mmCIF file of C-alpha atoms in Angstrom:
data_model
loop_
_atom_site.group_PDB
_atom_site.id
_atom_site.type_symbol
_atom_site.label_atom_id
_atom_site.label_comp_id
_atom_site.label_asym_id
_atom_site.label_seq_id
_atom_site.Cartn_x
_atom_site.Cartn_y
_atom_site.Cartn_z
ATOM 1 C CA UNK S 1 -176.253 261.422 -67.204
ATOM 2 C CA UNK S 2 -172.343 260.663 -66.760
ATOM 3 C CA UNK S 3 -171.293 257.324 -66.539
ATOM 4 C CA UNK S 4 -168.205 256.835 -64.850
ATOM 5 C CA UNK S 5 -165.106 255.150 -66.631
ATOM 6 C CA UNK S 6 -164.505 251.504 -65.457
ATOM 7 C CA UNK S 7 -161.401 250.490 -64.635
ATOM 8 C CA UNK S 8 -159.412 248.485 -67.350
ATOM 9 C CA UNK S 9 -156.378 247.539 -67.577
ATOM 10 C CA UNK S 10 -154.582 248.232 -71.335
ATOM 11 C CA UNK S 11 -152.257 244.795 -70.058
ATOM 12 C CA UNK S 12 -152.717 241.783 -67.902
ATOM 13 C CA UNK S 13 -150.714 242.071 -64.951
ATOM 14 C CA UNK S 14 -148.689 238.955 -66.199
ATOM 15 C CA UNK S 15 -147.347 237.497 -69.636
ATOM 16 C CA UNK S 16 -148.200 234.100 -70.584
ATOM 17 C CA UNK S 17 -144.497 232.705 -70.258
ATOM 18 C CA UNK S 18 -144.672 234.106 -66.333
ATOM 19 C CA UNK S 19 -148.261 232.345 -66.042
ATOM 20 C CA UNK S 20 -147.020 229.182 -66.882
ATOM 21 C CA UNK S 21 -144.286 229.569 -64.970
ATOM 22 C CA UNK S 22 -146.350 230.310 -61.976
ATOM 23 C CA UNK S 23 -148.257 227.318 -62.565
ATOM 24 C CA UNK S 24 -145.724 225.294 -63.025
ATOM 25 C CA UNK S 25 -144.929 225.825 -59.714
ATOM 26 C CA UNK S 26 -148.186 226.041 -58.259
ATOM 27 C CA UNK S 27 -148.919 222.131 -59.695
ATOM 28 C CA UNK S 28 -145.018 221.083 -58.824
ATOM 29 C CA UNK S 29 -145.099 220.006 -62.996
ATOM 30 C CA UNK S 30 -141.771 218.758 -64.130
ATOM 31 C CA UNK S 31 -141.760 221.048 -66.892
ATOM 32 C CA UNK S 32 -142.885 224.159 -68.477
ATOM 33 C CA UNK S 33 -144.953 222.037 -71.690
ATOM 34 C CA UNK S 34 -146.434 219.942 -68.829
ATOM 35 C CA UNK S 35 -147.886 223.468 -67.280
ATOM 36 C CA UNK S 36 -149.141 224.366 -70.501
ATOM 37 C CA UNK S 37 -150.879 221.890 -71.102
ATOM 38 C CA UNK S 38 -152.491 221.957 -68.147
ATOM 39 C CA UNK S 39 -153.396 225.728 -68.737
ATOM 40 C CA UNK S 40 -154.631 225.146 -71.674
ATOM 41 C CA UNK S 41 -156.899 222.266 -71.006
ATOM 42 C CA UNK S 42 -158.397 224.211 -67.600
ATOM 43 C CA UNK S 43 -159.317 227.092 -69.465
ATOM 44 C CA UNK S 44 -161.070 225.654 -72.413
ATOM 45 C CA UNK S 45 -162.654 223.869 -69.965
ATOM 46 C CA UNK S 46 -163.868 227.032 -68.050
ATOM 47 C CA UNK S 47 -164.680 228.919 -70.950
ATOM 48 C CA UNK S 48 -166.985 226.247 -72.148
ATOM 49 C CA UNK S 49 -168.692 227.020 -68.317
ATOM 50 C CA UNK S 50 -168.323 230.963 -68.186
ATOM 51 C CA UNK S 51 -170.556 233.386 -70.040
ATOM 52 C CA UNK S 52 -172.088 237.192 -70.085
ATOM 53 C CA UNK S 53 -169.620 240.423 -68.560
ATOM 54 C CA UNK S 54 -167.734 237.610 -66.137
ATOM 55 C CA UNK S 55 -166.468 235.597 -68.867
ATOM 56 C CA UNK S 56 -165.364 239.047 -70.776
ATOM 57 C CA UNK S 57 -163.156 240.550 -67.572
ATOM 58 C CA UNK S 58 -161.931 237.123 -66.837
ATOM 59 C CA UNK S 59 -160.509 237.403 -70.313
ATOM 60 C CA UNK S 60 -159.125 240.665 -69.886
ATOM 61 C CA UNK S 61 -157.654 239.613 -66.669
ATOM 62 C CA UNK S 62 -155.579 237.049 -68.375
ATOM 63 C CA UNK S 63 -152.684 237.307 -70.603
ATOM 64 C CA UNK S 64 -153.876 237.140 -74.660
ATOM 65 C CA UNK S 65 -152.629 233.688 -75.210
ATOM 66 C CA UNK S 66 -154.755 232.558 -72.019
ATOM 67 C CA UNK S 67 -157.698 234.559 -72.957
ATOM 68 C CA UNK S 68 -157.968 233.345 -76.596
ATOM 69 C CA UNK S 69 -157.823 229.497 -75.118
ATOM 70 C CA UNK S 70 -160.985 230.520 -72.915
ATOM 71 C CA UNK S 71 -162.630 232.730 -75.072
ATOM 72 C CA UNK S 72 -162.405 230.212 -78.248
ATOM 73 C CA UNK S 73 -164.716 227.683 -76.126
ATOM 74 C CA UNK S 74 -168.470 228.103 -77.135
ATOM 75 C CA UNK S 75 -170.447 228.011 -74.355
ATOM 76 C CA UNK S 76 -171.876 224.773 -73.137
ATOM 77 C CA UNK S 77 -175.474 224.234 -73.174
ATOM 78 C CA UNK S 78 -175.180 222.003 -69.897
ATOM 79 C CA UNK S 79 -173.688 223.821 -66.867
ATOM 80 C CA UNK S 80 -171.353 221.356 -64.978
ATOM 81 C CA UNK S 81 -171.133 221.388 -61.154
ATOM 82 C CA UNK S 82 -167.756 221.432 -60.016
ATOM 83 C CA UNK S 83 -167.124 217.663 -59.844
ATOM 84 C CA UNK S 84 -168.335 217.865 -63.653
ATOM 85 C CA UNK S 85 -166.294 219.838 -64.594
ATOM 86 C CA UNK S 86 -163.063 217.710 -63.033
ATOM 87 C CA UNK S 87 -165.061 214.722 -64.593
ATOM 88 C CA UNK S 88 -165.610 216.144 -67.799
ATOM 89 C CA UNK S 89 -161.837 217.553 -67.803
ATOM 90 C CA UNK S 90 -160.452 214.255 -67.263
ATOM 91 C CA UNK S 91 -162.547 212.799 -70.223
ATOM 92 C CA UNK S 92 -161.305 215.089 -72.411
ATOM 93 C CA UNK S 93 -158.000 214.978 -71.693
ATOM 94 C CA UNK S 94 -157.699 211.041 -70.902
ATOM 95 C CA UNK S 95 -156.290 211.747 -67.744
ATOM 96 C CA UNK S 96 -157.888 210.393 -63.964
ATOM 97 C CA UNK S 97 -159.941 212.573 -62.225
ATOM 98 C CA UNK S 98 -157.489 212.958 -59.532
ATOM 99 C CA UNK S 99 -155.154 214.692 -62.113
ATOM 100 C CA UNK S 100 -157.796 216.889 -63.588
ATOM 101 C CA UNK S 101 -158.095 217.824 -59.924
ATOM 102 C CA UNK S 102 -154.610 218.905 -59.499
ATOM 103 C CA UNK S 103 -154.180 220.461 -62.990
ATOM 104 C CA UNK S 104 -157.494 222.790 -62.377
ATOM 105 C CA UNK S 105 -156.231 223.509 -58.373
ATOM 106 C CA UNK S 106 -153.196 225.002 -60.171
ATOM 107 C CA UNK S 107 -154.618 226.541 -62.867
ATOM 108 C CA UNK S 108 -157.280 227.988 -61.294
ATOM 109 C CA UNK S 109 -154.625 229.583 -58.389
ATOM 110 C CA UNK S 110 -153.255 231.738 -60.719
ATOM 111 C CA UNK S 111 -156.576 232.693 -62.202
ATOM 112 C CA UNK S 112 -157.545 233.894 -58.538
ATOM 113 C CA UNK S 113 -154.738 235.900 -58.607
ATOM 114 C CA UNK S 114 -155.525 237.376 -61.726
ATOM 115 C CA UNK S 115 -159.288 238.285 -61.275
ATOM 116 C CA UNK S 116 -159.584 239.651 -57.790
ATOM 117 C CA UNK S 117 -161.693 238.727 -55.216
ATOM 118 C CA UNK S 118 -164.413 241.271 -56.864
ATOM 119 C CA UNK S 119 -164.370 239.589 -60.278
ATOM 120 C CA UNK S 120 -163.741 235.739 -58.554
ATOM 121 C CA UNK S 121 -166.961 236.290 -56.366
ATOM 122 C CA UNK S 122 -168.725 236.568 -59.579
ATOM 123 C CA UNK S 123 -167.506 234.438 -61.346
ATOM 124 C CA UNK S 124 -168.478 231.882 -58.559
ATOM 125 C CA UNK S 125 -171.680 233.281 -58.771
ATOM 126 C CA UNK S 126 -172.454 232.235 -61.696
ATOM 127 C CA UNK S 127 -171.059 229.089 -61.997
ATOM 128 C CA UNK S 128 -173.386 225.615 -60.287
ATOM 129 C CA UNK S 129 -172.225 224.526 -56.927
ATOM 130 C CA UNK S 130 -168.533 222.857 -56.077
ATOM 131 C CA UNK S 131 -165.950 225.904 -58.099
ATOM 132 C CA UNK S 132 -165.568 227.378 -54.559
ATOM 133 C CA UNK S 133 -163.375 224.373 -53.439
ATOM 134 C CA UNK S 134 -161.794 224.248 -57.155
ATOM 135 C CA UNK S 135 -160.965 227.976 -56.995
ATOM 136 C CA UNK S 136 -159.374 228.173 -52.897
ATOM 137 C CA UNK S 137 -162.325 229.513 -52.013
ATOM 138 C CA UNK S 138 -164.747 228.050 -49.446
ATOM 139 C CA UNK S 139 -168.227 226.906 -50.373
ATOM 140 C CA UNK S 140 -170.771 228.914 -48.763
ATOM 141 C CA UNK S 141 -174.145 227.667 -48.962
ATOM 142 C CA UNK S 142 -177.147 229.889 -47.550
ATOM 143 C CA UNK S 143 -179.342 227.765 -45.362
ATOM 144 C CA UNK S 144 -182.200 225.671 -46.916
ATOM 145 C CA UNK S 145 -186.206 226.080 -45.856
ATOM 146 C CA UNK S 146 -187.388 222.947 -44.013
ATOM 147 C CA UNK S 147 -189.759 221.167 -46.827
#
């Protein structure tokens, strides 16, 4: 049987300096090390959530220095719902959870820009309720049998 080439892409679509540059914009940060460090923190974050083929193309979406932050996470043996993960971000970076709010809003706006809606759909997927919101994305819920 022939299987069909995948697309892949030899290059993210950005570099790392333009990435934090877009975010740096995205999260109004005063300066470019202030962006990075948000980057940085949001994606080890979501690479300790992410796993299987959707953790892999998000990788390859991003630029190397971004994908080596994510990809250097091992994956968590609890899965965190979305106000979890803005919980356990703020823990871990001693920061208020209304700041690990903002930091993974702008992080993860450039990450939808990065994936596609094929690859973000996915990606939500996979991931326990409340990314949606954290992503842009609404939060679609299929309706619930009466108990």
């Amino acid at each position: 049987m022939y299987d069909p080439p995948r697309p892949h892409r030899a290059h993210p679509a950005m570099t790392f300096e333009q990435m934090l540059e877009l975010v740096r914009y995205e999260g109004a940060y005063p300066t470019r090390e202030r962006a990075e460090e948000a980057v940085r923190a949001v994606l080890a974050a979501l690479g300790r959530q992410l796993v299987g083929d959707e953790r892999v193309e998000l990788a390859q979406a991003l630029p190397v220095e971004a994908a080596l932050v994510l990809t250097a996470q091992a994956p968590a043996a609890e899965r965190l719902t979305g106000w979890g993960f803005v919980k356990d971000l703020a823990a871990r970076t001693g920061t208020s959870p209304a700041i690990a709010r903002w930091d993974t809003g702008a992080v993860f706006a450039i990450v939808t820009r990065l994936t596609g809606p094929a690859l973000l759909a996915r990606i939500l997927h996979q991931l326990p309720d409340g990314y949606a919101l954290l992503f842009g994305q609404a939060q679609l819920r299929l309706p619930q049998a009466a108990a």
